[in-house]
Coordinates of C-alpha atoms and ligand atoms in Angstrom, one line a residue:
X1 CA -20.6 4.2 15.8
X2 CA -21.4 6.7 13.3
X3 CA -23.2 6.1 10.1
X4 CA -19.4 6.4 8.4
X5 CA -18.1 3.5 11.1
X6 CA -16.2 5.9 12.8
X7 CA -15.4 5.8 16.1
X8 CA -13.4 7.9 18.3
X9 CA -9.8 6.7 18.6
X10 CA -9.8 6.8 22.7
X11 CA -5.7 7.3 22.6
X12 CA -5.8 7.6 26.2
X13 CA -7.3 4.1 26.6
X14 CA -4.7 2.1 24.9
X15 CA -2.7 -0.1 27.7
X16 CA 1.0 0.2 28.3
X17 CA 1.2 -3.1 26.7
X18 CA -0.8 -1.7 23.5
X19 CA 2.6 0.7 23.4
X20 CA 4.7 -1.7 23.6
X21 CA 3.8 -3.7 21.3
X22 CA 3.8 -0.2 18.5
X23 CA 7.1 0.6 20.4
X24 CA 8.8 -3.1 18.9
X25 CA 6.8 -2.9 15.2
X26 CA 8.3 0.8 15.2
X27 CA 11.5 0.0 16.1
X28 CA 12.4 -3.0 13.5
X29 CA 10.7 -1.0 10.5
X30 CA 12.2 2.2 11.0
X31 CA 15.6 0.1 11.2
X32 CA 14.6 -1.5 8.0
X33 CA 13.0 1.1 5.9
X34 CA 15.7 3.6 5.3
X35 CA 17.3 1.1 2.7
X36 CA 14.7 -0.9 1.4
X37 CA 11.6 1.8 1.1
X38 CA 11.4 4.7 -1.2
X39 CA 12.7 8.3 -0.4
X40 CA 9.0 9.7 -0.4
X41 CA 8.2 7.0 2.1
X42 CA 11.1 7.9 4.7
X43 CA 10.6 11.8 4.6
X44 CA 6.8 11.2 5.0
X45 CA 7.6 9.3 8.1
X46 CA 10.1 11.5 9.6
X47 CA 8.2 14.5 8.9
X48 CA 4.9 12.8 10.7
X49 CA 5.0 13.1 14.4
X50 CA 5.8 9.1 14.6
X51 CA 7.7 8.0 17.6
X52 CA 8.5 4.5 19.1
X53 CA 7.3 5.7 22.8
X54 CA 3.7 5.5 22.2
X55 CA 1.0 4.5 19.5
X56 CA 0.5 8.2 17.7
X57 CA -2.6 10.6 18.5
X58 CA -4.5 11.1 14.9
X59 CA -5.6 14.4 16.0
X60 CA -1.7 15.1 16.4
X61 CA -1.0 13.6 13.0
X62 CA -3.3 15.5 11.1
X63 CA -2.0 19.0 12.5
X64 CA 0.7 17.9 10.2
X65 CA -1.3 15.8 7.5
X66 CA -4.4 17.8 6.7
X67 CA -1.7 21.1 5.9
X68 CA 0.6 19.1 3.9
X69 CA -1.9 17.2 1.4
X70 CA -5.8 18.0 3.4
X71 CA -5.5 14.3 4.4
X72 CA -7.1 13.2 7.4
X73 CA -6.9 10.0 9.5
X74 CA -9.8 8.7 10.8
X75 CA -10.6 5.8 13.6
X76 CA -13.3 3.0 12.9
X77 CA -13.3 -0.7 14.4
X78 CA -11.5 -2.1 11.5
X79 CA -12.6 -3.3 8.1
X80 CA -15.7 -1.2 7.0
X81 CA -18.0 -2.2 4.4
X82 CA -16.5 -1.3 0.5
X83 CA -18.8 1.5 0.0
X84 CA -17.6 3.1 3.2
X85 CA -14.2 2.6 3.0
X86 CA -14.2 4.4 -0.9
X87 CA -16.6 7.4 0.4
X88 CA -13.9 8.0 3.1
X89 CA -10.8 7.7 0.7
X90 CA -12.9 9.9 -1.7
X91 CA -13.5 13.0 0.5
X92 CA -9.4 12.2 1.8
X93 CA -10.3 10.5 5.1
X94 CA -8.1 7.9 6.0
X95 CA -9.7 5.2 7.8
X96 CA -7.3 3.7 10.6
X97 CA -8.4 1.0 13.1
X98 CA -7.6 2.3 16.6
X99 CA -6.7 -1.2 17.9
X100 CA -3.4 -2.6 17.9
X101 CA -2.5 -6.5 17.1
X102 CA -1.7 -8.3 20.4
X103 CA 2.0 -9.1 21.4
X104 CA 1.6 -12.9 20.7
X105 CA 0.6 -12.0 16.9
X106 CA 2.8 -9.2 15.7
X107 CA 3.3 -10.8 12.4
X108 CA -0.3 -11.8 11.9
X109 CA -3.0 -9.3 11.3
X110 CA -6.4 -10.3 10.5
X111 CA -7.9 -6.7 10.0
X112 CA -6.1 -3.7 9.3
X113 CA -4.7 -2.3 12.7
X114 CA -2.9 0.8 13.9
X115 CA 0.2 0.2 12.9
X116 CA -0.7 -1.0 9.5
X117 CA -2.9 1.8 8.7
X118 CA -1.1 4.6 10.5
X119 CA 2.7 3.2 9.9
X120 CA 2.3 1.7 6.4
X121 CA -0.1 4.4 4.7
X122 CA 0.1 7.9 6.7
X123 CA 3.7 8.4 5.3
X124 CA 2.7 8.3 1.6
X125 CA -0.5 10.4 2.0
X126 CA 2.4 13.2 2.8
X127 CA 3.1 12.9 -0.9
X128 CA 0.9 15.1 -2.9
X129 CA 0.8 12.2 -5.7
X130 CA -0.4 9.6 -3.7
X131 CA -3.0 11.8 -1.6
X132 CA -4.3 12.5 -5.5
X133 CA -4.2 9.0 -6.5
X134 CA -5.8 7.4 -3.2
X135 CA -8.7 10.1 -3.7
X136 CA -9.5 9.3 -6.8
X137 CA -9.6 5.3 -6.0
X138 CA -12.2 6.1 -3.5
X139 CA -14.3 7.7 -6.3
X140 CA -13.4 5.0 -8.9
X141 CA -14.7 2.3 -6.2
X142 CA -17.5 4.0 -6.2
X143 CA -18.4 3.6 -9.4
X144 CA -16.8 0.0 -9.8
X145 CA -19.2 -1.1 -7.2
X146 CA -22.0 0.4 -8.8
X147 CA -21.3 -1.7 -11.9
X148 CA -20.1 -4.9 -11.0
X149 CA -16.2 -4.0 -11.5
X150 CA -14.8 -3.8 -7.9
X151 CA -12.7 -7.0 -8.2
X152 CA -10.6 -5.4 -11.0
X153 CA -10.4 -2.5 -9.9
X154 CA -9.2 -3.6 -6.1
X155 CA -6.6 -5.4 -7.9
X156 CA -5.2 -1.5 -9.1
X157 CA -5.1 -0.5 -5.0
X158 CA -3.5 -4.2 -4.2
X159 CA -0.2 -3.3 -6.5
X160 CA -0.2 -0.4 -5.8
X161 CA -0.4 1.5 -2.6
X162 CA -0.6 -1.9 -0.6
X163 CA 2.3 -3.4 -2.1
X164 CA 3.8 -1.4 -4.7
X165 CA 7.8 -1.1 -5.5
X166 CA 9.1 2.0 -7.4
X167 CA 12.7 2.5 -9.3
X168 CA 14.8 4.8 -7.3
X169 CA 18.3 5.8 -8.2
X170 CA 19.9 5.4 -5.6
X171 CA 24.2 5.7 -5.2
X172 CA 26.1 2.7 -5.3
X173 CA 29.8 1.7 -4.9
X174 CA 30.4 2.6 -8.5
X175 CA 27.8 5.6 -8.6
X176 CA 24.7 6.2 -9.4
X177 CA 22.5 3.2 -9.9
X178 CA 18.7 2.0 -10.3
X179 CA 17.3 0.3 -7.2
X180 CA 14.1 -1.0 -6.4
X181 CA 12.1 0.4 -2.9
X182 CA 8.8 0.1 -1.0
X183 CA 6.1 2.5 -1.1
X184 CA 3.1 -0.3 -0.4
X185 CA 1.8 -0.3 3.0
X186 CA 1.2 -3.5 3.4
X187 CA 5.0 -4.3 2.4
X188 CA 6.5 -1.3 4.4
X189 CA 4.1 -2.4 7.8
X190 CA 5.6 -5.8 7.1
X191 CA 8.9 -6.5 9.2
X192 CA 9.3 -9.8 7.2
X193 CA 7.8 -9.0 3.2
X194 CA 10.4 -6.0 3.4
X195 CA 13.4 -7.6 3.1
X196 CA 11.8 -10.4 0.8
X197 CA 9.7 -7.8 -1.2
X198 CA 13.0 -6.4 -2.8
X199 CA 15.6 -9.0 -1.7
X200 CA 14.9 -12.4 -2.1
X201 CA 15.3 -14.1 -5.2
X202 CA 11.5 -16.0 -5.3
X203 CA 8.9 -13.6 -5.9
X204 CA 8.8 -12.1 -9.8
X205 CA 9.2 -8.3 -10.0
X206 CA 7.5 -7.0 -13.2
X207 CA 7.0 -3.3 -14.8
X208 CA 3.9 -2.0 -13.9
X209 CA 1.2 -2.5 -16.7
X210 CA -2.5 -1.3 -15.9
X211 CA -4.7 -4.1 -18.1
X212 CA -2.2 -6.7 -16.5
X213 CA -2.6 -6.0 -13.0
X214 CA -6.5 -5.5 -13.5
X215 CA -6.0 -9.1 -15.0
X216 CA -4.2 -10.6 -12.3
X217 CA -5.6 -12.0 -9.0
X218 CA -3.8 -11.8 -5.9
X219 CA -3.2 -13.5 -2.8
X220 CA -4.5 -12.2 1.2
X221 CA -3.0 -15.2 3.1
X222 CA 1.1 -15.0 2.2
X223 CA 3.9 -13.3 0.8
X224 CA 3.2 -11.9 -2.8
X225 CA 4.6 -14.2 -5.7
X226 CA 4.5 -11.2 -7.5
X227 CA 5.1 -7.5 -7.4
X228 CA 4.6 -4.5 -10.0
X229 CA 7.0 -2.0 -10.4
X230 CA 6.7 1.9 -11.0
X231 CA 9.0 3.7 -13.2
X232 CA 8.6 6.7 -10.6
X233 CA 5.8 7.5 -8.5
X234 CA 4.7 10.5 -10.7
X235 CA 3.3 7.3 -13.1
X236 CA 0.3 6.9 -10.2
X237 CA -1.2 10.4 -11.3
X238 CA -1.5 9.5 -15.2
X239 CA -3.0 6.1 -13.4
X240 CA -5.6 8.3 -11.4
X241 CA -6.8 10.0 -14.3
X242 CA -7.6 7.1 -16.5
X243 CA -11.2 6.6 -17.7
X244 CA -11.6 2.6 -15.9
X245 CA -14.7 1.9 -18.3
X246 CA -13.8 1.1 -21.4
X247 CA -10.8 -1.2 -19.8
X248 CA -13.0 -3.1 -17.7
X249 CA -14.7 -3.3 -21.5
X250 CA -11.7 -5.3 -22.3
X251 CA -11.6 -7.0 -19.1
X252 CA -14.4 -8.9 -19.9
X253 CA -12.9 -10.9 -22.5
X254 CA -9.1 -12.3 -22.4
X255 CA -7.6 -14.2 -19.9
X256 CA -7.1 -13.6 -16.3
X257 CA -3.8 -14.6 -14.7
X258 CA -2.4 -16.2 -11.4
X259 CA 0.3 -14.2 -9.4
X260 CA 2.6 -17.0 -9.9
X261 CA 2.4 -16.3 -14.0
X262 CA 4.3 -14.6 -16.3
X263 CA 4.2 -13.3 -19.6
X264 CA 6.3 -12.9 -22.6
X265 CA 5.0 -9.3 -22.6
X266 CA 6.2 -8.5 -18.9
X267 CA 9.0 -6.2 -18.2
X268 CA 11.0 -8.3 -15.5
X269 CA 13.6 -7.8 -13.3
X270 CA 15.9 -9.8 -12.7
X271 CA 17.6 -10.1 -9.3
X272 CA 15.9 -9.4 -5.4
X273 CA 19.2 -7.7 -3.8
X274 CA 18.1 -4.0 -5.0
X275 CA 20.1 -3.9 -7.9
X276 CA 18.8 -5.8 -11.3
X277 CA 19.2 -6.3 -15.1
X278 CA 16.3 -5.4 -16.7
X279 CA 14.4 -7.5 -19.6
X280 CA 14.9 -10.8 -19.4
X281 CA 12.2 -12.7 -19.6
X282 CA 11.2 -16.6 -18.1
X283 CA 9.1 -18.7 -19.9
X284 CA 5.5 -18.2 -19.8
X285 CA 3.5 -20.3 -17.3
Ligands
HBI301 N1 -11.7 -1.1 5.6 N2 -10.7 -0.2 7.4 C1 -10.6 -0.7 6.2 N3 -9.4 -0.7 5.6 C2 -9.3 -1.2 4.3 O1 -8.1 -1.2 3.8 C3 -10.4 -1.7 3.6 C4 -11.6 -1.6 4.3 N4 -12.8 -2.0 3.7 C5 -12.7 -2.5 2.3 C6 -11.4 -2.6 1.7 N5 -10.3 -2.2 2.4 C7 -11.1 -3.2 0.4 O2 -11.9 -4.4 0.3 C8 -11.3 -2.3 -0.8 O3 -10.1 -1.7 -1.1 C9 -11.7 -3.0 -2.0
FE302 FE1 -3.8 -1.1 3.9

């Protein structure tokens, strides 16, 4: 392993069962993700040479990656250590583990796999507004770990690009409406959060406030109670821009909330089936 964890990805060493099992994660999320993830999402993956015959060849991906938005996807064992992970994402290197969950577990993922990282993220690094944003996370988690802020700031990347929803007008029975659709990769690798992310009625679905999310802690082991929502995916580059020091200033006083919370201040919507009113607001937990 290299000093950056990488590794080479050894495509020709996965097993036919190692395809197979890409072959069925591939096959119910591309059924899935025309009407439930965002327009950006879709064209990213149908532009990206993605296919449900085999687990994809990075070098193959980035002849069409590193053109579009000078992404490139890179193989390491799995997790990497913070600092690693942000100095990768900051020179727009995409860490991807080269391993693939086993057939028994395709719902359960303890580290970040191929699919995951290749099927949930790759897609949205084909849009230059999230290549921009991602980049500049890696060199904000730089400097958040240097000063003691990375749990705040992790919290930004967790509602966002791994589980992030965006409005999208989309056309209805009676026209033009606003719907709500995936552009998190941990949502859109997610055969079961999917359909719940935007469907079910449970989890709450709240406008996207910066201070609030940085506020807010969030859960690894289970569905999200609660998800932010975008106004448009353009939002993310005013977000990437953002001086982070003097709001983890006023992060350090104030309260810090639960996913399960919220506030009389939250933009909420109302309704998981893709349509919604807007503004409503339940009582504050
Ligand atoms: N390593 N391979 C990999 N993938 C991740 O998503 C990742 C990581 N290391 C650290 C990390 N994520 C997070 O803890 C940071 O975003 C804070
Ligand atoms: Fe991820």
């Amino acid at each position: 392993m290299a000093h950056d964890h990488t590794i080479p990805q050894r495509w020709e060493h996965y097993s036919a069962q190692d395809h197979a099992v890409w072959k069925t994660l591939f096959e119910r999320q591309t059924a899935l993700l025309p009407h439930l993830a965002c327009r950006e999402f879709v064209e990213g993956m149908q532009a990206l040479p993605l296919s449900a015959e085999a687990i994809p060849n990075f070098a193959a991906l980035n002849e069409v990656l590193q053109p579009r938005t000078g992404w490139q996807v890179v193989a390491v064992p799995g997790l990497v250590p913070d600092e690693v992970f942000f100095e990768h994402l900051a020179h727009r290197r995409f860490p991807s583990g080269n391993f693939i969950r086993s057939a028994n577990q395709l719902d359960y993922l303890q580290e970040p796999d191929v699919f995951h990282d290749v099927f949930g993220h790759v897609p949205m690094l084909m849009h230059p507004v999230m290549a921009d944003f991602i980049q500049l996370y890696g060199e904000a988690g730089l400097r958040a770990q240097r000063i003691g802020k990375l749990t705040e700031l992790a919290r930004v990347y967790w509602y966002t690009v791994e589980f992030g929803l965006v409005k999208e007008q989309v056309q209805g029975e009676g026209g033009a409406q606003e719907a709500l659709r995936i552009y998190g990769a941990g949502i859109a690798s997610s055969f079961t959060e999917s359909a719940f992310s935007v469907q079910s009625a449970s989890p709450h679905r709240i406008g996207f406030d910066l201070e609030r999310v940085m506020r807010t802690h969030y859960r690894i082991d289970d569905f999200q109670e609660c998800y932010f929502v975008l106004d448009s995916l353009d939002d993310l580059l005013a977000l990437a821009r953002i001086d982070f020091d003097p709001i983890y200033e006023r992060l350090n006083s104030g309260p810090s909330y639960v996913p399960g919370d919220v506030l009389l201040d939250d933009k909420v919507f109302q309704r998981g089936d893709g349509r919604y009113a807007q503004g409503r607001v339940t009582v504050e937990a």
